[in-house]
Amino acid sequence: MLVLLPPSEGKAPSGRGAPLKPESLSLPGLAEARRAVLDELVELCAGDEEKAREVLGLSEGLRGEVAKNAALRTAGARPAGEIYTGVLYDALDLASLDAAAKRRAARSLLVFSGLWGAVRVTDRIPSYRCSMGVKLPGLGALGAHWRTPMAAVLPEAARNGLVLDLRSSAYAAAWKPKGEVAGRTASVRVLHAPTRKVVSHFNKATKGRIVRSLLLAGAAPKGPAELVEALRDLGYVVEAQAPGRSGTAWALDVLVDEVH
């Protein structure tokens, strides 16, 4: 099973250890595209601070993020699973998983990123600020920048198993499963059952809890139909819509009564 996650806007501070080693990151087929984004982002943030803040969409209170980006090559790095914070990652709580669940997380979780494309939770990266919605002056929209390299690399990462897609729309734009891979992909929404609306906070929290539940249970669904059964066995209320035509993903709605 390959689980596709969005990153978090807020991130923990960089570590005090060795700085980033780009060649050590997973999915080496993304290396050239990563280098292009890293080079331009560092150059942008080391230059005109106001221009960088405008390009990155940062408020006055986030001015310090520009300097952080300028120092990406020398900042200490930590596992991505420690860098990403926020509601989804708080609910997932990787640090408190047992050893077996942590091994499953290392194998199955893939976090999408405007800067890195996608990384495993064990990949060591520095803290940064660069969302997928950013348009860099030289590269343009990052979602478009990542599509070609992702199309070459992600099907291999998915292998022959289930793809559980929990990404937000901005990050889903960087790679859309196609063909045979799409047929074993399940895209999940979390809805407030009484209103059938998506509420951002508990949408993220529930997605984190779903991943945590699957990891702790050692669940290994081989396809979307088996995923629906596994989630129901874990106590989730799931409505599933199988694709009406080949080359499209399953659509799963997880219904939650309480907003928390």
mmCIF file with all atom_site columns, N, CA and C in Angstrom, residues 169-205:
data_model
loop_
_atom_site.group_PDB
_atom_site.id
_atom_site.type_symbol
_atom_site.label_atom_id
_atom_site.label_alt_id
_atom_site.label_comp_id
_atom_site.label_asym_id
_atom_site.label_entity_id
_atom_site.label_seq_id
_atom_site.pdbx_PDB_ins_code
_atom_site.Cartn_x
_atom_site.Cartn_y
_atom_site.Cartn_z
_atom_site.occupancy
_atom_site.B_iso_or_equiv
_atom_site.pdbx_formal_charge
_atom_site.auth_seq_id
_atom_site.auth_comp_id
_atom_site.auth_asym_id
_atom_site.auth_atom_id
_atom_site.pdbx_PDB_model_num
ATOM 1   N N  . SER A 1 169 ? -6.275  19.175 -2.923  1.00 0.00 ? 169 SER A N  1
ATOM 2   C CA . SER A 1 169 ? -6.354  19.362 -4.369  1.00 0.00 ? 169 SER A CA 1
ATOM 3   C C  . SER A 1 169 ? -5.075  19.951 -4.962  1.00 0.00 ? 169 SER A C  1
ATOM 4   N N  . ALA A 1 170 ? -4.427  20.881 -4.269  1.00 0.00 ? 170 ALA A N  1
ATOM 5   C CA . ALA A 1 170 ? -3.213  21.501 -4.808  1.00 0.00 ? 170 ALA A CA 1
ATOM 6   C C  . ALA A 1 170 ? -2.125  20.467 -5.033  1.00 0.00 ? 170 ALA A C  1
ATOM 7   N N  . TYR A 1 171 ? -2.003  19.519 -4.126  1.00 0.00 ? 171 TYR A N  1
ATOM 8   C CA . TYR A 1 171 ? -0.954  18.504 -4.245  1.00 0.00 ? 171 TYR A CA 1
ATOM 9   C C  . TYR A 1 171 ? -1.377  17.367 -5.167  1.00 0.00 ? 171 TYR A C  1
ATOM 10  N N  . ALA A 1 172 ? -2.673  17.111 -5.246  1.00 0.00 ? 172 ALA A N  1
ATOM 11  C CA . ALA A 1 172 ? -3.162  16.106 -6.192  1.00 0.00 ? 172 ALA A CA 1
ATOM 12  C C  . ALA A 1 172 ? -2.893  16.529 -7.628  1.00 0.00 ? 172 ALA A C  1
ATOM 13  N N  . ALA A 1 173 ? -2.773  17.840 -7.871  1.00 0.00 ? 173 ALA A N  1
ATOM 14  C CA . ALA A 1 173 ? -2.522  18.331 -9.226  1.00 0.00 ? 173 ALA A CA 1
ATOM 15  C C  . ALA A 1 173 ? -1.142  17.940 -9.734  1.00 0.00 ? 173 ALA A C  1
ATOM 16  N N  . ALA A 1 174 ? -0.215  17.616 -8.828  1.00 0.00 ? 174 ALA A N  1
ATOM 17  C CA . ALA A 1 174 ? 1.155   17.277 -9.235  1.00 0.00 ? 174 ALA A CA 1
ATOM 18  C C  . ALA A 1 174 ? 1.258   15.874 -9.822  1.00 0.00 ? 174 ALA A C  1
ATOM 19  N N  . TRP A 1 175 ? 0.339   14.993 -9.452  1.00 0.00 ? 175 TRP A N  1
ATOM 20  C CA . TRP A 1 175 ? 0.327   13.645 -10.039 1.00 0.00 ? 175 TRP A CA 1
ATOM 21  C C  . TRP A 1 175 ? -1.078  13.067 -9.956  1.00 0.00 ? 175 TRP A C  1
ATOM 22  N N  . LYS A 1 176 ? -1.616  12.708 -11.101 1.00 0.00 ? 176 LYS A N  1
ATOM 23  C CA . LYS A 1 176 ? -2.922  12.068 -11.167 1.00 0.00 ? 176 LYS A CA 1
ATOM 24  C C  . LYS A 1 176 ? -2.721  10.651 -11.666 1.00 0.00 ? 176 LYS A C  1
ATOM 25  N N  . PRO A 1 177 ? -3.027  9.656  -10.826 1.00 0.00 ? 177 PRO A N  1
ATOM 26  C CA . PRO A 1 177 ? -2.873  8.272  -11.278 1.00 0.00 ? 177 PRO A CA 1
ATOM 27  C C  . PRO A 1 177 ? -3.689  8.011  -12.543 1.00 0.00 ? 177 PRO A C  1
ATOM 28  N N  . LYS A 1 178 ? -3.093  7.291  -13.459 1.00 0.00 ? 178 LYS A N  1
ATOM 29  C CA . LYS A 1 178 ? -3.767  6.998  -14.727 1.00 0.00 ? 178 LYS A CA 1
ATOM 30  C C  . LYS A 1 178 ? -3.750  5.504  -15.009 1.00 0.00 ? 178 LYS A C  1
ATOM 31  N N  . GLY A 1 179 ? -4.602  5.126  -15.937 1.00 0.00 ? 179 GLY A N  1
ATOM 32  C CA . GLY A 1 179 ? -4.615  3.751  -16.411 1.00 0.00 ? 179 GLY A CA 1
ATOM 33  C C  . GLY A 1 179 ? -4.820  2.735  -15.313 1.00 0.00 ? 179 GLY A C  1
ATOM 34  N N  . GLU A 1 180 ? -4.003  1.687  -15.346 1.00 0.00 ? 180 GLU A N  1
ATOM 35  C CA . GLU A 1 180 ? -4.147  0.577  -14.400 1.00 0.00 ? 180 GLU A CA 1
ATOM 36  C C  . GLU A 1 180 ? -3.918  1.026  -12.969 1.00 0.00 ? 180 GLU A C  1
ATOM 37  N N  . VAL A 1 181 ? -3.010  2.003  -12.755 1.00 0.00 ? 181 VAL A N  1
ATOM 38  C CA . VAL A 1 181 ? -2.746  2.496  -11.391 1.00 0.00 ? 181 VAL A CA 1
ATOM 39  C C  . VAL A 1 181 ? -3.989  3.179  -10.832 1.00 0.00 ? 181 VAL A C  1
ATOM 40  N N  . ALA A 1 182 ? -4.695  3.931  -11.663 1.00 0.00 ? 182 ALA A N  1
ATOM 41  C CA . ALA A 1 182 ? -5.910  4.615  -11.205 1.00 0.00 ? 182 ALA A CA 1
ATOM 42  C C  . ALA A 1 182 ? -6.960  3.626  -10.721 1.00 0.00 ? 182 ALA A C  1
ATOM 43  N N  . GLY A 1 183 ? -7.033  2.475  -11.361 1.00 0.00 ? 183 GLY A N  1
ATOM 44  C CA . GLY A 1 183 ? -8.034  1.476  -10.984 1.00 0.00 ? 183 GLY A CA 1
ATOM 45  C C  . GLY A 1 183 ? -7.824  0.904  -9.604  1.00 0.00 ? 183 GLY A C  1
ATOM 46  N N  . ARG A 1 184 ? -6.601  1.014  -9.060  1.00 0.00 ? 184 ARG A N  1
ATOM 47  C CA . ARG A 1 184 ? -6.342  0.545  -7.695  1.00 0.00 ? 184 ARG A CA 1
ATOM 48  C C  . ARG A 1 184 ? -6.012  1.700  -6.763  1.00 0.00 ? 184 ARG A C  1
ATOM 49  N N  . THR A 1 185 ? -6.515  2.883  -7.124  1.00 0.00 ? 185 THR A N  1
ATOM 50  C CA . THR A 1 185 ? -6.367  4.072  -6.285  1.00 0.00 ? 185 THR A CA 1
ATOM 51  C C  . THR A 1 185 ? -7.693  4.420  -5.638  1.00 0.00 ? 185 THR A C  1
ATOM 52  N N  . ALA A 1 186 ? -7.643  4.764  -4.374  1.00 0.00 ? 186 ALA A N  1
ATOM 53  C CA . ALA A 1 186 ? -8.834  5.214  -3.644  1.00 0.00 ? 186 ALA A CA 1
ATOM 54  C C  . ALA A 1 186 ? -8.583  6.623  -3.145  1.00 0.00 ? 186 ALA A C  1
ATOM 55  N N  . SER A 1 187 ? -9.385  7.566  -3.586  1.00 0.00 ? 187 SER A N  1
ATOM 56  C CA . SER A 1 187 ? -9.293  8.955  -3.143  1.00 0.00 ? 187 SER A CA 1
ATOM 57  C C  . SER A 1 187 ? -10.327 9.175  -2.044  1.00 0.00 ? 187 SER A C  1
ATOM 58  N N  . VAL A 1 188 ? -9.889  9.716  -0.920  1.00 0.00 ? 188 VAL A N  1
ATOM 59  C CA . VAL A 1 188 ? -10.740 9.781  0.272   1.00 0.00 ? 188 VAL A CA 1
ATOM 60  C C  . VAL A 1 188 ? -11.094 11.217 0.634   1.00 0.00 ? 188 VAL A C  1
ATOM 61  N N  . ARG A 1 189 ? -12.384 11.428 0.888   1.00 0.00 ? 189 ARG A N  1
ATOM 62  C CA . ARG A 1 189 ? -12.861 12.667 1.500   1.00 0.00 ? 189 ARG A CA 1
ATOM 63  C C  . ARG A 1 189 ? -13.401 12.325 2.879   1.00 0.00 ? 189 ARG A C  1
ATOM 64  N N  . VAL A 1 190 ? -13.341 13.293 3.778   1.00 0.00 ? 190 VAL A N  1
ATOM 65  C CA . VAL A 1 190 ? -13.970 13.132 5.092   1.00 0.00 ? 190 VAL A CA 1
ATOM 66  C C  . VAL A 1 190 ? -15.091 14.148 5.185   1.00 0.00 ? 190 VAL A C  1
ATOM 67  N N  . LEU A 1 191 ? -16.303 13.665 5.439   1.00 0.00 ? 191 LEU A N  1
ATOM 68  C CA . LEU A 1 191 ? -17.471 14.539 5.477   1.00 0.00 ? 191 LEU A CA 1
ATOM 69  C C  . LEU A 1 191 ? -18.088 14.552 6.870   1.00 0.00 ? 191 LEU A C  1
ATOM 70  N N  . HIS A 1 192 ? -18.559 15.727 7.272   1.00 0.00 ? 192 HIS A N  1
ATOM 71  C CA . HIS A 1 192 ? -19.352 15.842 8.495   1.00 0.00 ? 192 HIS A CA 1
ATOM 72  C C  . HIS A 1 192 ? -20.720 15.252 8.191   1.00 0.00 ? 192 HIS A C  1
ATOM 73  N N  . ALA A 1 193 ? -21.048 14.127 8.823   1.00 0.00 ? 193 ALA A N  1
ATOM 74  C CA . ALA A 1 193 ? -22.217 13.354 8.441   1.00 0.00 ? 193 ALA A CA 1
ATOM 75  C C  . ALA A 1 193 ? -23.526 14.152 8.420   1.00 0.00 ? 193 ALA A C  1
ATOM 76  N N  . PRO A 1 194 ? -23.820 14.969 9.450   1.00 0.00 ? 194 PRO A N  1
ATOM 77  C CA . PRO A 1 194 ? -25.110 15.682 9.420   1.00 0.00 ? 194 PRO A CA 1
ATOM 78  C C  . PRO A 1 194 ? -25.255 16.665 8.263   1.00 0.00 ? 194 PRO A C  1
ATOM 79  N N  . THR A 1 195 ? -24.137 17.297 7.864   1.00 0.00 ? 195 THR A N  1
ATOM 80  C CA . THR A 1 195 ? -24.215 18.314 6.809   1.00 0.00 ? 195 THR A CA 1
ATOM 81  C C  . THR A 1 195 ? -23.671 17.837 5.476   1.00 0.00 ? 195 THR A C  1
ATOM 82  N N  . ARG A 1 196 ? -22.901 16.729 5.521   1.00 0.00 ? 196 ARG A N  1
ATOM 83  C CA . ARG A 1 196 ? -22.220 16.171 4.342   1.00 0.00 ? 196 ARG A CA 1
ATOM 84  C C  . ARG A 1 196 ? -21.299 17.213 3.706   1.00 0.00 ? 196 ARG A C  1
ATOM 85  N N  . LYS A 1 197 ? -20.683 18.026 4.554   1.00 0.00 ? 197 LYS A N  1
ATOM 86  C CA . LYS A 1 197 ? -19.722 19.016 4.085   1.00 0.00 ? 197 LYS A CA 1
ATOM 87  C C  . LYS A 1 197 ? -18.326 18.668 4.603   1.00 0.00 ? 197 LYS A C  1
ATOM 88  N N  . VAL A 1 198 ? -17.314 19.114 3.857   1.00 0.00 ? 198 VAL A N  1
ATOM 89  C CA . VAL A 1 198 ? -15.939 18.974 4.310   1.00 0.00 ? 198 VAL A CA 1
ATOM 90  C C  . VAL A 1 198 ? -15.619 20.128 5.249   1.00 0.00 ? 198 VAL A C  1
ATOM 91  N N  . VAL A 1 199 ? -15.168 19.817 6.448   1.00 0.00 ? 199 VAL A N  1
ATOM 92  C CA . VAL A 1 199 ? -14.726 20.826 7.409   1.00 0.00 ? 199 VAL A CA 1
ATOM 93  C C  . VAL A 1 199 ? -13.237 20.618 7.603   1.00 0.00 ? 199 VAL A C  1
ATOM 94  N N  . SER A 1 200 ? -12.430 21.627 7.267   1.00 0.00 ? 200 SER A N  1
ATOM 95  C CA . SER A 1 200 ? -10.988 21.460 7.118   1.00 0.00 ? 200 SER A CA 1
ATOM 96  C C  . SER A 1 200 ? -10.325 20.789 8.311   1.00 0.00 ? 200 SER A C  1
ATOM 97  N N  . HIS A 1 201 ? -10.598 21.272 9.531   1.00 0.00 ? 201 HIS A N  1
ATOM 98  C CA . HIS A 1 201 ? -9.865  20.777 10.693  1.00 0.00 ? 201 HIS A CA 1
ATOM 99  C C  . HIS A 1 201 ? -10.100 19.287 10.896  1.00 0.00 ? 201 HIS A C  1
ATOM 100 N N  . PHE A 1 202 ? -11.368 18.868 10.961  1.00 0.00 ? 202 PHE A N  1
ATOM 101 C CA . PHE A 1 202 ? -11.582 17.462 11.284  1.00 0.00 ? 202 PHE A CA 1
ATOM 102 C C  . PHE A 1 202 ? -11.389 16.574 10.060  1.00 0.00 ? 202 PHE A C  1
ATOM 103 N N  . ASN A 1 203 ? -11.421 17.166 8.868   1.00 0.00 ? 203 ASN A N  1
ATOM 104 C CA . ASN A 1 203 ? -11.037 16.425 7.666   1.00 0.00 ? 203 ASN A CA 1
ATOM 105 C C  . ASN A 1 203 ? -9.589  15.974 7.798   1.00 0.00 ? 203 ASN A C  1
ATOM 106 N N  . LYS A 1 204 ? -8.700  16.903 8.169   1.00 0.00 ? 204 LYS A N  1
ATOM 107 C CA . LYS A 1 204 ? -7.278  16.572 8.321   1.00 0.00 ? 204 LYS A CA 1
ATOM 108 C C  . LYS A 1 204 ? -7.053  15.615 9.486   1.00 0.00 ? 204 LYS A C  1
ATOM 109 N N  . ALA A 1 205 ? -7.708  15.888 10.612  1.00 0.00 ? 205 ALA A N  1
ATOM 110 C CA . ALA A 1 205 ? -7.510  15.039 11.783  1.00 0.00 ? 205 ALA A CA 1
ATOM 111 C C  . ALA A 1 205 ? -7.970  13.611 11.523  1.00 0.00 ? 205 ALA A C  1
#
